[in-house]
Amino acid sequence: MPKVTREQILVYRLHGHRLTDRAPAADLTGVAGRCYPQNTPPGAAGLALAARVHEVTEERITAELDGKRLLQAFGARGAPHVFPARDAAVFTRGLLPETEEELRAFLRGAVPSLDRIGLAATDLAGLAAEAVKEILDGTALVKDDLGRRAGELITDRLPAGQRDGWQGHSPYSAQQFLGESLVRFALPVVSLRGILCHGGRQGRSPLLRRTDQWAGAIKGGLEKAPGELVERFLRCYGPATPAHLAEWGGIGRAQAERLWEAAEPGLAEVESGGGPRWVLKGELGRLESPEEVKGVRLLPPHDPYLQARDRQVLLPDRDRRKALWRTIGGPGAVLVDGDIRAVWRPKTRRRTLDVAVEPLGRLGAKHRAPIGEEAARVAAFRGLELGELSGC
């Protein structure tokens, strides 16, 4: 079994994430299909793509979404992600929890309330899916309105013994009844069933629509979707294990094992950190013979590269990991020659964007100019000029 080092893994992943050289502007959708960017906070997916592709602006991302070439929907970890519409089967049905056990793992935060009112996770998912299809037929709603209306509609479809609990107090929000909160938990499952997606905005709030009426029904490749999802995961996060896949997707271990089996014939085992991991057989040569990585990138919070579940590989120092991965208000990361050397935070001031950099390690004066160039790209993405660059 080949042994691989941290340095080999980093270079392999940087290539997989297209962070070694920027792709041509025409490759935007292809890069989105490689890295599957999360779009929280709003705009994060566009910034992640701007770190990988030339000539990316907010206007272009909007145009790609409105033109249905890119699609946004709830996905991994229940968060909204952006991906090519042509790959919708991979990033929806490929990650779909199917059994009661798999659904309870995916909806783990809702399980105590489901048990209290005696409602199975499969029943919640089915009721939510039918309600969403009915309510969004020919229209679109923001999440708050959809959750409330679906919760109200489901109330009359429940047995009398479950109805009181469904209409009762929600431990998740004082502004919601329990059924409304449970529907909101279930919306990502509805998206993974290929029923729900984002489309357009109402003010600053994204609108939710039926996928078939916004971008067309998801067809083709459904049987191969689980294996293809694992392959794409490994191109960006390999070498990895089913446990890493489970954490990345926000799914249970049983589901991760099921998905893994679909790709297993094409996997090669390697050793890293004293244990086994797996990589695609066709990628083993690239892993074992890494190329030198040069350059600077400013990655936004929740960037796909930062979604690796073995964070100690990206940043071995525990205190530095705490500085980067925060529960609330986390900063972005500054990549310098393949290593995370600093964190950064933006601040909008009228028509300019100030960028504050906080070094985590060695950051020499020679790095100021390339960091400034990347900061200017971030400002341009938002239609702003770069203001003050501090900390480097």
CSV table of C-alpha atoms in Angstrom, one decimal:
chain,number,residue,atom,x,y,z
A,1,MET,CA,0.0,0.0,0.0
A,2,PRO,CA,1.6,3.3,-1.0
A,3,LYS,CA,2.2,5.9,1.7
A,4,VAL,CA,1.4,9.5,1.0
A,5,THR,CA,2.5,12.7,2.8
A,6,ARG,CA,0.6,15.8,3.8
A,7,GLU,CA,2.4,17.8,1.1
A,8,GLN,CA,1.3,15.3,-1.6
A,9,ILE,CA,-2.3,15.4,-0.3
A,10,LEU,CA,-2.4,19.3,-0.3
A,11,VAL,CA,-1.1,19.5,-3.9
A,12,TYR,CA,-3.5,16.9,-5.1
A,13,ARG,CA,-6.4,18.7,-3.5
A,14,LEU,CA,-5.4,22.1,-4.8
A,15,HIS,CA,-5.3,20.7,-8.3
A,16,GLY,CA,-8.7,19.1,-7.8
A,17,HIS,CA,-10.2,22.3,-6.6
A,18,ARG,CA,-8.6,24.2,-9.5
A,19,LEU,CA,-6.6,26.4,-7.2
A,20,THR,CA,-3.2,26.0,-8.9
A,21,ASP,CA,-4.1,28.0,-12.0
A,22,ARG,CA,-7.2,30.0,-12.9
A,23,ALA,CA,-9.5,28.4,-15.5
A,24,PRO,CA,-10.6,30.3,-18.6
A,25,ALA,CA,-13.8,32.2,-18.3
A,26,ALA,CA,-15.6,29.7,-20.5
A,27,ASP,CA,-14.9,26.9,-18.0
A,28,LEU,CA,-17.1,28.4,-15.3
A,29,THR,CA,-19.8,25.7,-15.2
A,30,GLY,CA,-17.3,23.0,-15.4
A,31,VAL,CA,-15.3,24.3,-12.4
A,32,ALA,CA,-18.6,24.6,-10.5
A,33,GLY,CA,-19.2,20.9,-11.2
A,34,ARG,CA,-15.7,20.1,-9.8
A,35,CYS,CA,-15.8,22.1,-6.5
A,36,TYR,CA,-19.6,22.3,-5.8
A,37,PRO,CA,-19.5,25.7,-3.9
A,38,GLN,CA,-21.7,26.4,-0.9
A,39,ASN,CA,-23.6,29.7,-1.2
A,40,THR,CA,-23.7,30.8,2.4
A,41,PRO,CA,-23.4,33.6,3.1
A,42,PRO,CA,-25.1,34.7,-0.1
A,43,GLY,CA,-22.4,35.4,-2.7
A,44,ALA,CA,-19.9,33.0,-1.3
A,45,ALA,CA,-20.3,30.6,-4.2
A,46,GLY,CA,-19.4,33.4,-6.7
A,47,LEU,CA,-16.4,34.4,-4.7
A,48,ALA,CA,-15.2,30.7,-4.6
A,49,LEU,CA,-15.6,30.5,-8.4
A,50,ALA,CA,-13.8,33.9,-8.8
A,51,ALA,CA,-10.8,32.3,-7.0
A,52,ARG,CA,-10.7,29.6,-9.6
A,53,VAL,CA,-11.9,31.1,-12.9
A,54,HIS,CA,-11.1,34.3,-14.8
A,55,GLU,CA,-13.6,37.1,-15.3
A,56,VAL,CA,-16.2,36.1,-12.7
A,57,THR,CA,-18.5,38.8,-11.4
A,58,GLU,CA,-21.7,38.9,-9.4
A,59,GLU,CA,-23.5,39.8,-12.6
A,60,ARG,CA,-22.2,36.8,-14.5
A,61,ILE,CA,-23.1,34.4,-11.7
A,62,THR,CA,-26.6,35.9,-11.7
A,63,ALA,CA,-26.8,35.5,-15.5
A,64,GLU,CA,-25.7,31.9,-15.3
A,65,LEU,CA,-28.3,31.1,-12.7
A,66,ASP,CA,-31.1,33.0,-14.5
A,67,GLY,CA,-30.1,31.2,-17.7
A,68,LYS,CA,-30.4,27.9,-16.0
A,69,ARG,CA,-26.8,26.9,-16.8
A,70,LEU,CA,-26.1,26.9,-13.1
A,71,LEU,CA,-28.6,25.7,-10.5
A,72,GLN,CA,-28.8,26.5,-6.8
A,73,ALA,CA,-30.4,24.1,-4.4
A,74,PHE,CA,-30.1,22.8,-0.9
A,75,GLY,CA,-27.6,19.9,-0.7
A,76,ALA,CA,-24.7,18.8,1.4
A,77,ARG,CA,-25.1,19.5,5.1
A,78,GLY,CA,-28.5,21.0,4.2
A,79,ALA,CA,-26.9,24.2,2.8
A,80,PRO,CA,-27.5,25.8,-0.5
A,81,HIS,CA,-24.9,25.0,-3.2
A,82,VAL,CA,-24.4,26.0,-6.8
A,83,PHE,CA,-23.7,23.4,-9.5
A,84,PRO,CA,-24.2,22.9,-13.3
A,85,ALA,CA,-27.8,22.2,-14.2
A,86,ARG,CA,-26.5,19.4,-16.4
A,87,ASP,CA,-25.1,17.7,-13.3
A,88,ALA,CA,-28.2,18.0,-11.2
A,89,ALA,CA,-28.7,14.3,-10.8
A,90,VAL,CA,-25.3,13.9,-9.3
A,91,PHE,CA,-25.7,16.7,-6.7
A,92,THR,CA,-29.3,15.9,-5.8
A,93,ARG,CA,-30.3,12.2,-6.2
A,94,GLY,CA,-26.6,11.2,-5.7
A,95,LEU,CA,-26.8,12.5,-2.1
A,96,LEU,CA,-30.4,11.6,-1.3
A,97,PRO,CA,-31.0,9.7,2.0
A,98,GLU,CA,-33.5,6.9,1.2
A,99,THR,CA,-34.3,4.8,4.3
A,100,GLU,CA,-35.7,5.8,7.7
A,101,GLU,CA,-32.2,5.3,9.2
A,102,GLU,CA,-30.6,7.5,6.5
A,103,LEU,CA,-33.2,10.2,6.9
A,104,ARG,CA,-32.9,10.3,10.7
A,105,ALA,CA,-29.2,10.8,10.3
A,106,PHE,CA,-29.6,13.6,7.8
A,107,LEU,CA,-32.4,15.3,9.8
A,108,ARG,CA,-30.7,14.6,13.2
A,109,GLY,CA,-31.7,18.0,14.6
A,110,ALA,CA,-35.4,17.2,14.1
A,111,VAL,CA,-35.3,13.7,15.4
A,112,PRO,CA,-36.2,14.5,19.1
A,113,SER,CA,-39.3,16.4,17.9
A,114,LEU,CA,-40.3,13.7,15.4
A,115,ASP,CA,-40.1,11.1,18.1
A,116,ARG,CA,-42.1,13.3,20.5
A,117,ILE,CA,-45.1,13.5,18.1
A,118,GLY,CA,-44.7,10.0,16.7
A,119,LEU,CA,-43.9,11.0,13.1
A,120,ALA,CA,-41.4,8.9,11.1
A,121,ALA,CA,-38.7,10.8,9.1
A,122,THR,CA,-39.9,9.1,5.9
A,123,ASP,CA,-43.4,10.4,6.6
A,124,LEU,CA,-42.1,14.0,7.2
A,125,ALA,CA,-40.1,13.9,4.0
A,126,GLY,CA,-43.1,12.6,2.0
A,127,LEU,CA,-45.6,15.1,3.4
A,128,ALA,CA,-43.2,18.0,2.9
A,129,ALA,CA,-42.5,16.9,-0.7
A,130,GLU,CA,-46.2,16.7,-1.6
A,131,ALA,CA,-46.9,20.1,0.1
A,132,VAL,CA,-44.1,21.8,-1.7
A,133,LYS,CA,-45.2,20.5,-5.1
A,134,GLU,CA,-48.7,21.7,-4.5
A,135,ILE,CA,-47.9,25.1,-3.0
A,136,LEU,CA,-45.2,26.1,-5.5
A,137,ASP,CA,-47.1,25.0,-8.6
A,138,GLY,CA,-46.8,28.0,-10.9
A,139,THR,CA,-45.3,30.3,-8.3
A,140,ALA,CA,-42.3,31.0,-6.0
A,141,LEU,CA,-42.0,31.8,-2.3
A,142,VAL,CA,-39.3,32.8,0.1
A,143,LYS,CA,-38.3,30.1,2.7
A,144,ASP,CA,-40.2,31.7,5.6
A,145,ASP,CA,-43.5,31.8,3.6
A,146,LEU,CA,-43.0,28.3,2.2
A,147,GLY,CA,-42.3,26.8,5.5
A,148,ARG,CA,-45.3,28.4,7.1
A,149,ARG,CA,-47.7,27.5,4.3
A,150,ALA,CA,-46.5,23.9,4.0
A,151,GLY,CA,-46.7,23.4,7.8
A,152,GLU,CA,-50.3,24.7,7.7
A,153,LEU,CA,-51.2,22.5,4.8
A,154,ILE,CA,-49.8,19.3,6.4
A,155,THR,CA,-51.7,20.0,9.6
A,156,ASP,CA,-55.0,18.8,8.1
A,157,ARG,CA,-53.3,15.7,6.6
A,158,LEU,CA,-52.1,14.3,9.9
A,159,PRO,CA,-53.9,12.0,12.2
A,160,ALA,CA,-55.6,13.6,15.2
A,161,GLY,CA,-53.1,12.2,17.6
A,162,GLN,CA,-50.2,14.0,15.9
A,163,ARG,CA,-51.9,17.2,15.0
A,164,ASP,CA,-51.7,18.9,18.4
A,165,GLY,CA,-48.0,18.3,18.7
A,166,TRP,CA,-47.5,19.5,15.1
A,167,GLN,CA,-49.2,22.7,15.9
A,168,GLY,CA,-47.5,23.2,19.2
A,169,HIS,CA,-44.5,25.2,20.4
A,170,SER,CA,-41.3,24.9,18.4
A,171,PRO,CA,-38.1,24.5,20.4
A,172,TYR,CA,-36.2,25.8,17.3
A,173,SER,CA,-37.8,29.2,17.0
A,174,ALA,CA,-40.2,31.3,19.0
A,175,GLN,CA,-41.7,32.7,15.7
A,176,GLN,CA,-42.7,29.2,14.4
A,177,PHE,CA,-45.0,26.4,15.3
A,178,LEU,CA,-43.3,23.0,15.5
A,179,GLY,CA,-44.7,21.8,12.1
A,180,GLU,CA,-43.3,24.8,10.4
A,181,SER,CA,-39.9,24.2,11.8
A,182,LEU,CA,-40.0,20.5,10.8
A,183,VAL,CA,-40.9,21.4,7.3
A,184,ARG,CA,-37.8,23.7,7.2
A,185,PHE,CA,-35.7,20.8,8.3
A,186,ALA,CA,-37.1,18.7,5.5
A,187,LEU,CA,-36.7,21.2,2.7
A,188,PRO,CA,-33.1,20.0,1.8
A,189,VAL,CA,-34.5,16.4,1.4
A,190,VAL,CA,-37.1,17.8,-0.9
A,191,SER,CA,-34.3,19.5,-2.9
A,192,LEU,CA,-32.4,16.2,-3.0
A,193,ARG,CA,-35.5,14.5,-4.4
A,194,GLY,CA,-35.2,16.9,-7.3
A,195,ILE,CA,-38.4,18.8,-6.5
A,196,LEU,CA,-37.1,22.1,-5.0
A,197,CYS,CA,-34.5,24.7,-6.1
A,198,HIS,CA,-33.7,28.4,-5.8
A,199,GLY,CA,-34.6,30.7,-8.6
A,200,GLY,CA,-34.5,34.5,-8.6
A,201,ARG,CA,-34.9,36.8,-5.6
A,202,GLN,CA,-37.5,38.8,-3.8
A,203,GLY,CA,-35.5,41.8,-2.6
A,204,ARG,CA,-32.5,40.3,-0.8
A,205,SER,CA,-34.2,36.9,-0.2
A,206,PRO,CA,-33.8,34.0,-2.6
A,207,LEU,CA,-37.0,32.5,-4.0
A,208,LEU,CA,-37.8,28.8,-3.9
A,209,ARG,CA,-39.4,27.1,-6.9
A,210,ARG,CA,-40.2,23.8,-8.2
A,211,THR,CA,-37.2,22.4,-10.0
A,212,ASP,CA,-39.2,21.0,-12.9
A,213,GLN,CA,-40.9,24.4,-13.6
A,214,TRP,CA,-37.7,26.4,-13.2
A,215,ALA,CA,-35.0,24.3,-14.9
A,216,GLY,CA,-36.8,21.2,-16.1
A,217,ALA,CA,-37.2,17.8,-14.6
A,218,ILE,CA,-34.0,16.1,-13.5
A,219,LYS,CA,-33.5,13.2,-15.9
A,220,GLY,CA,-30.7,10.8,-16.8
A,221,GLY,CA,-27.8,9.4,-14.8
A,222,LEU,CA,-29.9,8.7,-11.7
A,223,GLU,CA,-28.6,5.1,-11.2
A,224,LYS,CA,-24.9,6.3,-11.6
A,225,ALA,CA,-25.4,9.4,-9.5
A,226,PRO,CA,-24.2,8.0,-6.1
A,227,GLY,CA,-20.9,6.6,-7.6
A,228,GLU,CA,-20.3,9.8,-9.5
A,229,LEU,CA,-20.8,11.9,-6.4
A,230,VAL,CA,-18.2,9.8,-4.5
A,231,GLU,CA,-15.8,10.2,-7.5
A,232,ARG,CA,-16.2,14.0,-7.5
A,233,PHE,CA,-15.7,14.1,-3.8
A,234,LEU,CA,-12.5,12.1,-4.0
A,235,ARG,CA,-11.1,14.3,-6.8
A,236,CYS,CA,-11.3,17.3,-4.4
A,237,TYR,CA,-10.9,15.7,-1.0
A,238,GLY,CA,-9.1,12.5,-1.5
A,239,PRO,CA,-7.4,10.5,-0.2
A,240,ALA,CA,-10.4,10.1,2.1
A,241,THR,CA,-12.6,7.5,3.9
A,242,PRO,CA,-16.4,6.9,4.1
A,243,ALA,CA,-16.4,8.7,7.4
A,244,HIS,CA,-15.0,11.9,5.7
A,245,LEU,CA,-17.7,11.6,3.1
A,246,ALA,CA,-20.4,11.3,5.8
A,247,GLU,CA,-19.2,14.5,7.5
A,248,TRP,CA,-18.8,16.4,4.3
A,249,GLY,CA,-22.3,15.5,3.1
A,250,GLY,CA,-24.0,15.8,6.5
A,251,ILE,CA,-25.2,12.2,6.1
A,252,GLY,CA,-25.1,9.1,8.3
A,253,ARG,CA,-22.4,6.5,8.1
A,254,ALA,CA,-24.7,3.9,6.7
A,255,GLN,CA,-25.6,6.1,3.7
A,256,ALA,CA,-22.0,7.0,3.2
A,257,GLU,CA,-21.1,3.3,3.0
A,258,ARG,CA,-23.9,2.7,0.5
A,259,LEU,CA,-22.6,5.6,-1.7
A,260,TRP,CA,-19.0,4.4,-1.3
A,261,GLU,CA,-19.9,0.9,-2.5
A,262,ALA,CA,-21.1,2.4,-5.8
A,263,ALA,CA,-17.6,3.7,-6.5
A,264,GLU,CA,-15.5,1.1,-4.8
A,265,PRO,CA,-14.4,-0.8,-8.0
A,266,GLY,CA,-12.6,2.3,-9.1
A,267,LEU,CA,-10.7,3.1,-5.9
A,268,ALA,CA,-7.1,2.5,-4.8
A,269,GLU,CA,-6.0,2.2,-1.1
A,270,VAL,CA,-3.2,4.3,0.3
A,271,GLU,CA,-1.8,5.0,3.7
A,272,SER,CA,-1.8,8.4,5.4
A,273,GLY,CA,-1.6,9.4,9.0
A,274,GLY,CA,-1.2,5.8,10.1
A,275,GLY,CA,-4.4,4.6,8.5
A,276,PRO,CA,-6.0,3.6,5.2
A,277,ARG,CA,-7.6,6.1,2.8
A,278,TRP,CA,-8.8,5.8,-0.7
A,279,VAL,CA,-8.3,7.7,-4.0
A,280,LEU,CA,-9.5,7.1,-7.5
A,281,LYS,CA,-7.2,4.6,-9.3
A,282,GLY,CA,-6.8,6.9,-12.2
A,283,GLU,CA,-5.6,9.7,-9.9
A,284,LEU,CA,-3.0,7.7,-8.0
A,285,GLY,CA,-0.1,8.8,-10.3
A,286,ARG,CA,-1.0,12.5,-9.8
A,287,LEU,CA,-1.2,12.0,-6.0
A,288,GLU,CA,2.2,10.3,-5.9
A,289,SER,CA,4.0,12.9,-8.2
A,290,PRO,CA,2.8,16.3,-7.1
A,291,GLU,CA,3.8,19.5,-9.0
A,292,GLU,CA,5.0,22.6,-7.3
A,293,VAL,CA,2.3,25.1,-6.3
A,294,LYS,CA,2.9,28.8,-6.5
A,295,GLY,CA,0.6,31.9,-6.2
A,296,VAL,CA,-1.9,33.5,-3.9
A,297,ARG,CA,-5.7,33.0,-3.5
A,298,LEU,CA,-8.2,34.6,-1.2
A,299,LEU,CA,-10.8,32.0,-0.3
A,300,PRO,CA,-14.1,33.1,1.2
A,301,PRO,CA,-15.6,31.5,4.3
A,302,HIS,CA,-17.1,28.1,3.5
A,303,ASP,CA,-15.0,27.8,0.4
A,304,PRO,CA,-15.1,24.2,-1.0
A,305,TYR,CA,-11.4,23.7,-0.2
A,306,LEU,CA,-12.1,24.6,3.4
A,307,GLN,CA,-14.8,22.0,3.6
A,308,ALA,CA,-12.3,19.2,4.0
A,309,ARG,CA,-13.2,17.2,7.1
A,310,ASP,CA,-9.6,16.4,8.1
A,311,ARG,CA,-8.8,20.0,8.9
A,312,GLN,CA,-5.5,19.0,10.5
A,313,VAL,CA,-4.2,18.2,7.0
A,314,LEU,CA,-4.9,21.8,5.9
A,315,LEU,CA,-3.7,23.4,9.1
A,316,PRO,CA,-1.7,21.2,11.5
A,317,ASP,CA,-1.6,23.8,14.3
A,318,ARG,CA,-4.7,23.6,16.5
A,319,ASP,CA,-4.7,27.3,17.5
A,320,ARG,CA,-4.5,28.3,13.8
A,321,ARG,CA,-7.4,26.0,13.0
A,322,LYS,CA,-9.5,27.8,15.7
A,323,ALA,CA,-8.7,31.1,14.1
A,324,LEU,CA,-10.0,30.0,10.7
A,325,TRP,CA,-12.9,27.7,11.4
A,326,ARG,CA,-15.3,29.5,13.7
A,327,THR,CA,-18.9,28.7,14.3
A,328,ILE,CA,-20.1,32.2,13.7
A,329,GLY,CA,-18.5,34.9,11.6
A,330,GLY,CA,-15.6,32.9,10.3
A,331,PRO,CA,-13.0,34.7,8.1
A,332,GLY,CA,-11.7,33.6,4.7
A,333,ALA,CA,-8.3,32.0,4.1
A,334,VAL,CA,-5.2,33.3,2.4
A,335,LEU,CA,-3.5,30.6,0.4
A,336,VAL,CA,0.2,31.3,-0.3
A,337,ASP,CA,2.1,28.8,-2.4
A,338,GLY,CA,-0.4,26.1,-1.4
A,339,ASP,CA,-0.4,26.7,2.4
A,340,ILE,CA,-2.9,28.7,4.5
A,341,ARG,CA,-0.8,31.5,5.8
A,342,ALA,CA,-3.4,34.0,6.9
A,343,VAL,CA,-7.1,34.8,7.4
A,344,TRP,CA,-8.9,37.8,5.9
A,345,ARG,CA,-12.0,39.8,6.4
A,346,PRO,CA,-13.7,42.3,4.1
A,347,LYS,CA,-15.5,45.5,5.0
A,348,THR,CA,-17.5,47.6,2.6
A,349,ARG,CA,-17.1,51.3,2.8
A,350,ARG,CA,-19.3,53.2,0.3
A,351,ARG,CA,-17.9,52.1,-3.1
A,352,THR,CA,-14.7,50.6,-1.8
A,353,LEU,CA,-13.8,47.3,-0.1
A,354,ASP,CA,-11.3,47.3,2.7
A,355,VAL,CA,-9.5,44.0,3.3
A,356,ALA,CA,-7.9,43.2,6.7
A,357,VAL,CA,-5.3,40.3,6.7
A,358,GLU,CA,-4.3,38.5,9.9
A,359,PRO,CA,-1.2,36.3,9.4
A,360,LEU,CA,-1.2,32.8,10.9
A,361,GLY,CA,2.5,32.2,10.1
A,362,ARG,CA,5.3,33.6,7.9
A,363,LEU,CA,4.0,36.3,5.6
A,364,GLY,CA,6.8,38.3,4.1
A,365,ALA,CA,6.7,41.8,2.4
A,366,LYS,CA,7.0,40.1,-1.0
A,367,HIS,CA,3.5,38.7,-0.5
A,368,ARG,CA,1.8,42.1,-0.1
A,369,ALA,CA,1.5,42.8,-3.8
A,370,PRO,CA,0.0,39.4,-4.9
A,371,ILE,CA,-2.4,39.5,-1.9
A,372,GLY,CA,-3.4,43.0,-3.0
A,373,GLU,CA,-4.1,41.8,-6.5
A,374,GLU,CA,-6.3,39.0,-5.2
A,375,ALA,CA,-8.1,41.5,-2.8
A,376,ALA,CA,-8.7,43.7,-5.9
A,377,ARG,CA,-10.3,40.7,-7.6
A,378,VAL,CA,-12.6,40.3,-4.6
A,379,ALA,CA,-13.6,43.9,-4.8
A,380,ALA,CA,-14.2,43.8,-8.5
A,381,PHE,CA,-16.4,40.7,-8.1
A,382,ARG,CA,-18.6,42.9,-5.9
A,383,GLY,CA,-18.5,45.9,-8.3
A,384,LEU,CA,-16.2,47.8,-5.9
A,385,GLU,CA,-12.8,49.4,-5.8
A,386,LEU,CA,-10.2,48.1,-3.4
A,387,GLY,CA,-9.8,50.4,-0.5
A,388,GLU,CA,-7.4,49.8,2.4
A,389,LEU,CA,-5.3,46.6,2.6
A,390,SER,CA,-4.0,46.0,6.1
A,391,GLY,CA,-2.1,43.4,8.1
A,392,CYS,CA,0.4,42.4,5.4
